[in-house]
Amino acid sequence: MFTSQNALTTPLAVSHLARRFQQVRAQTERLIEPLSAEDCQLQSMPDASPAKWHLAHLTWFFETFVLERFESGFKPFDRSFRVLFNSYYNGVGDKYPRPRRGLISRPSLQEVLAYRRQVNARVLDVLFRTGEADHIELAQLIELGLQHEQQHQELLLTDIQHALSFNPQRPAYARRWPLVSTAPQPLRWHAYDGGLARHGFDAGLDGAFAFDNETPRHPVYIAPFELASRLITNGEMMEFMADSGYQRPELWLAMGWDWVQSGQHDLPLYWQTEAQGQCRAFRHFTLQGLQDVDPNTPVCHLSYFEADALARWAGARLPTEFEWELAARLLPALPASGSQPGNFVETGAFHPLPQQQASIDAPAQMLGDAWEWTQSSYSPYPGYQPWEGLVGEYNGKFMCNQFVLRGGSCATPQSHVRASYRNFFPPDAQWQFSGVRLARNIQG
């Protein structure tokens, strides 16, 4: 089970879930307000999807997994949508090829928004009409759909940033560049004794919901280690490049060096250089348009290969996901999911922010700003069991050739993050807000 067994047992719980459903669905549509219909049609690479496709797929999810199961006399909004907007659920049926989603010019954006409105009304009707025997299962599926929608809210932003970056006009999604002048914060090290720690989702610590890949909670031995007080900054990335970091094979994993050579990578994604006299200045494309690279802001849009090479260059390494979670659970007064402090999508910055205050007692910016690559491969925990039914395809099938990221980003909804949350991407992925926090072994 992936939500509380107390779900939907009272009228108050039903009303709360209904409000949350409306809020999350409305937030997705607010994210497309700065976009034109043409913007919403763009697909810039196979790994990204058009904003219009995200809107439709999220509605397909509720229609397929909630309405088909619980609505009396169910009829689809449009039978063709079952194939057009299926992402990867083989158990549901055929899928339209992912690399061609940008070719789905019809239905129009307005038709997709009408699809959302109709399905929203039908889900709410089902929510208030379903009999008590099905309350818990219905609540679980709706909550899963909302968590799924929040994942796609972040993907919608990262995908549109990638698409807009190809426009020579360098258009801005938002127009409130958030960065202010800040003094650089020194990098300090926080030591942890390690030992045998309980790892994974804990309802008492993390809230009522978890994806199946966060379970079961299990013991893990962690050797003593140190964790950096802050994320690696753009300025330190510039030092890495000035020291020929992209040209030194000894810093790179073999696959990473092949990646550098094959793509001629010598800058982080979205960065460009400009000559200013005898100096080399850096600018980067952001959701706020083309901006100067601030040296004190956390670097982001790095692949695992870049993150690993940067850590090696710094005489350190990436943390394991177990080390990261242990440190996160020791943060002062870490609240349960839903009220995490940090720079999340609600801030409206749509970009990592410079660290404002010194981190004396604990690492800073572990939640929000930039996802933190870990050296842990994305694999099942001991005793892992995927969910039953069609939603069992949600996570387990991707546990191969990917690495875990932790902590959330400036594009992540605040209520979506918890200490046990495991994000995952292949090692060459750059278009997410992915950054670096260093770790070191403690000798002796």
Coordinates of C-alpha atoms in Angstrom, one line a residue, residues 213-402:
N213 CA 11.0 2.2 -5.1
E214 CA 11.4 3.9 -1.7
T215 CA 10.5 0.7 0.1
P216 CA 10.9 -1.5 2.1
R217 CA 12.8 0.2 4.9
H218 CA 15.9 -1.8 5.6
P219 CA 19.2 -1.7 7.5
V220 CA 22.3 -0.4 5.7
Y221 CA 25.9 -0.2 7.0
I222 CA 27.5 3.2 6.2
A223 CA 31.2 3.8 6.8
P224 CA 32.3 7.1 8.4
F225 CA 32.2 9.9 5.8
E226 CA 32.2 13.6 5.3
L227 CA 29.7 15.6 3.3
A228 CA 30.3 19.1 1.8
S229 CA 28.4 22.0 3.4
R230 CA 27.0 23.2 0.1
L231 CA 26.5 22.4 -3.6
I232 CA 29.3 22.9 -6.1
T233 CA 29.0 26.4 -7.7
N234 CA 29.3 27.8 -11.2
G235 CA 32.6 29.4 -10.1
E236 CA 34.1 26.0 -9.2
M237 CA 32.9 24.6 -12.5
M238 CA 34.7 27.4 -14.2
E239 CA 37.9 26.4 -12.3
F240 CA 37.4 22.8 -13.5
M241 CA 37.2 24.0 -17.1
A242 CA 40.2 26.4 -16.7
D243 CA 42.2 23.4 -15.5
S244 CA 41.3 21.5 -18.7
G245 CA 38.8 19.3 -16.9
Y246 CA 37.0 18.3 -20.1
Q247 CA 40.3 17.5 -21.8
R248 CA 41.8 15.2 -19.1
P249 CA 40.8 11.5 -19.6
E250 CA 42.1 10.6 -16.1
L251 CA 39.2 12.4 -14.5
W252 CA 36.5 10.6 -16.4
L253 CA 34.9 7.2 -16.3
A254 CA 35.5 5.3 -19.5
M255 CA 31.9 5.7 -20.6
G256 CA 32.1 9.4 -19.6
W257 CA 35.2 10.0 -21.7
D258 CA 33.5 8.4 -24.7
W259 CA 30.6 10.7 -24.1
V260 CA 32.9 13.7 -24.0
Q261 CA 34.6 12.7 -27.2
S262 CA 31.5 11.7 -29.1
G263 CA 29.6 14.9 -28.3
Q264 CA 32.6 17.2 -28.1
H265 CA 31.4 18.3 -24.7
D266 CA 33.5 21.1 -23.2
L267 CA 30.8 23.2 -21.4
P268 CA 27.8 22.4 -19.2
L269 CA 24.5 22.3 -21.0
Y270 CA 23.1 25.7 -21.9
W271 CA 26.4 27.5 -21.3
Q272 CA 28.1 29.6 -24.0
T273 CA 31.3 31.7 -24.0
E274 CA 31.8 35.3 -25.1
A275 CA 35.1 37.1 -25.5
Q276 CA 35.4 40.2 -23.4
G277 CA 38.8 41.7 -24.2
Q278 CA 41.4 39.1 -23.0
C279 CA 38.8 37.4 -20.8
R280 CA 36.4 34.5 -21.4
A281 CA 32.9 35.3 -20.1
F282 CA 30.2 32.8 -19.6
R283 CA 26.5 33.1 -20.2
H284 CA 23.8 30.4 -20.0
F285 CA 20.3 29.9 -21.2
T286 CA 17.7 29.7 -18.4
L287 CA 14.0 29.7 -18.0
Q288 CA 14.6 33.5 -17.5
G289 CA 16.3 33.8 -20.9
L290 CA 20.0 34.2 -21.5
Q291 CA 21.8 35.4 -18.4
D292 CA 25.3 35.9 -17.1
V293 CA 26.7 32.9 -15.2
D294 CA 26.8 33.8 -11.5
P295 CA 29.9 32.2 -9.9
N296 CA 28.3 31.8 -6.5
T297 CA 25.2 30.0 -7.7
P298 CA 25.0 26.1 -7.6
V299 CA 25.9 24.7 -11.0
C300 CA 23.2 22.6 -12.6
H301 CA 22.3 20.7 -15.8
L302 CA 25.3 18.4 -15.3
S303 CA 25.3 14.8 -16.4
Y304 CA 26.4 12.0 -14.0
F305 CA 29.6 11.8 -16.0
E306 CA 30.3 15.5 -15.5
A307 CA 29.4 15.3 -11.8
D308 CA 31.7 12.3 -11.2
A309 CA 34.6 14.0 -13.1
L310 CA 34.1 17.2 -11.2
A311 CA 34.2 15.4 -7.9
R312 CA 37.3 13.5 -8.9
W313 CA 39.0 16.8 -9.9
A314 CA 38.1 18.2 -6.5
G315 CA 39.8 15.3 -4.7
A316 CA 36.5 13.9 -3.5
R317 CA 33.7 11.7 -4.7
L318 CA 29.9 11.7 -5.1
P319 CA 28.0 10.5 -2.0
T320 CA 26.0 7.3 -2.0
E321 CA 22.3 7.7 -1.7
F322 CA 22.5 6.1 1.8
E323 CA 25.0 8.7 3.0
W324 CA 22.8 11.5 1.5
E325 CA 19.7 10.2 3.3
L326 CA 21.5 9.7 6.6
A327 CA 22.6 13.3 6.5
A328 CA 19.2 14.6 5.4
R329 CA 17.5 12.9 8.3
L330 CA 19.9 14.6 10.7
L331 CA 19.0 18.1 9.4
P332 CA 17.7 20.3 12.2
A333 CA 13.9 20.0 12.5
L334 CA 13.4 18.4 9.1
P335 CA 9.6 18.5 8.6
A336 CA 7.5 15.8 7.0
S337 CA 6.7 15.9 3.3
G338 CA 4.6 18.9 2.3
S339 CA 6.4 21.7 4.1
Q340 CA 10.1 21.3 3.2
P341 CA 12.1 24.5 3.4
G342 CA 14.1 25.5 0.3
N343 CA 13.9 26.9 -3.2
F344 CA 11.2 24.8 -5.0
V345 CA 8.9 25.7 -7.9
E346 CA 6.6 27.7 -5.6
T347 CA 9.4 30.2 -5.2
G348 CA 9.0 31.2 -8.8
A349 CA 12.8 31.5 -9.4
F350 CA 12.9 28.6 -11.8
H351 CA 16.6 28.4 -11.2
P352 CA 19.0 27.5 -8.3
L353 CA 19.7 30.4 -5.9
P354 CA 23.0 31.3 -4.3
Q355 CA 23.4 30.2 -0.7
Q356 CA 22.4 33.0 1.5
Q357 CA 23.7 32.0 4.9
A358 CA 26.7 30.1 6.2
S359 CA 26.1 26.4 6.9
I360 CA 27.6 25.9 10.4
D361 CA 25.6 23.1 12.0
A362 CA 24.5 21.1 8.9
P363 CA 24.8 21.0 5.1
A364 CA 22.9 23.8 3.3
Q365 CA 20.5 23.5 0.4
M366 CA 20.0 19.8 0.6
L367 CA 16.3 20.3 -0.4
G368 CA 15.5 22.2 -3.5
D369 CA 17.7 24.2 -5.9
A370 CA 19.4 21.3 -7.7
W371 CA 19.0 17.5 -7.7
E372 CA 22.2 15.9 -6.3
W373 CA 23.7 13.1 -8.2
T374 CA 24.8 10.1 -6.0
Q375 CA 27.1 7.3 -7.0
S376 CA 24.4 4.8 -6.3
S377 CA 22.9 2.9 -9.2
Y378 CA 19.2 2.8 -9.3
S379 CA 18.4 -0.7 -8.1
P380 CA 15.7 -2.3 -5.9
Y381 CA 16.0 -2.4 -2.2
P382 CA 16.3 -5.8 -0.5
G383 CA 12.8 -7.3 -0.4
Y384 CA 11.4 -4.8 -3.0
Q385 CA 8.0 -5.6 -4.4
P386 CA 6.5 -3.5 -7.2
W387 CA 2.8 -2.5 -6.8
E388 CA 0.2 -4.9 -8.0
G389 CA -1.7 -4.3 -11.2
L390 CA -1.0 -2.0 -14.1
V391 CA 0.6 0.6 -11.9
G392 CA 3.3 -1.9 -11.1
E393 CA 5.1 -0.7 -14.2
Y394 CA 5.6 2.7 -12.6
N395 CA 9.2 2.3 -11.3
G396 CA 10.6 -1.2 -11.2
K397 CA 11.1 -1.7 -14.9
F398 CA 13.6 1.2 -15.0
M399 CA 16.0 -0.3 -12.5
C400 CA 18.8 -0.7 -15.0
N401 CA 21.6 1.7 -16.2
Q402 CA 20.5 4.7 -14.2

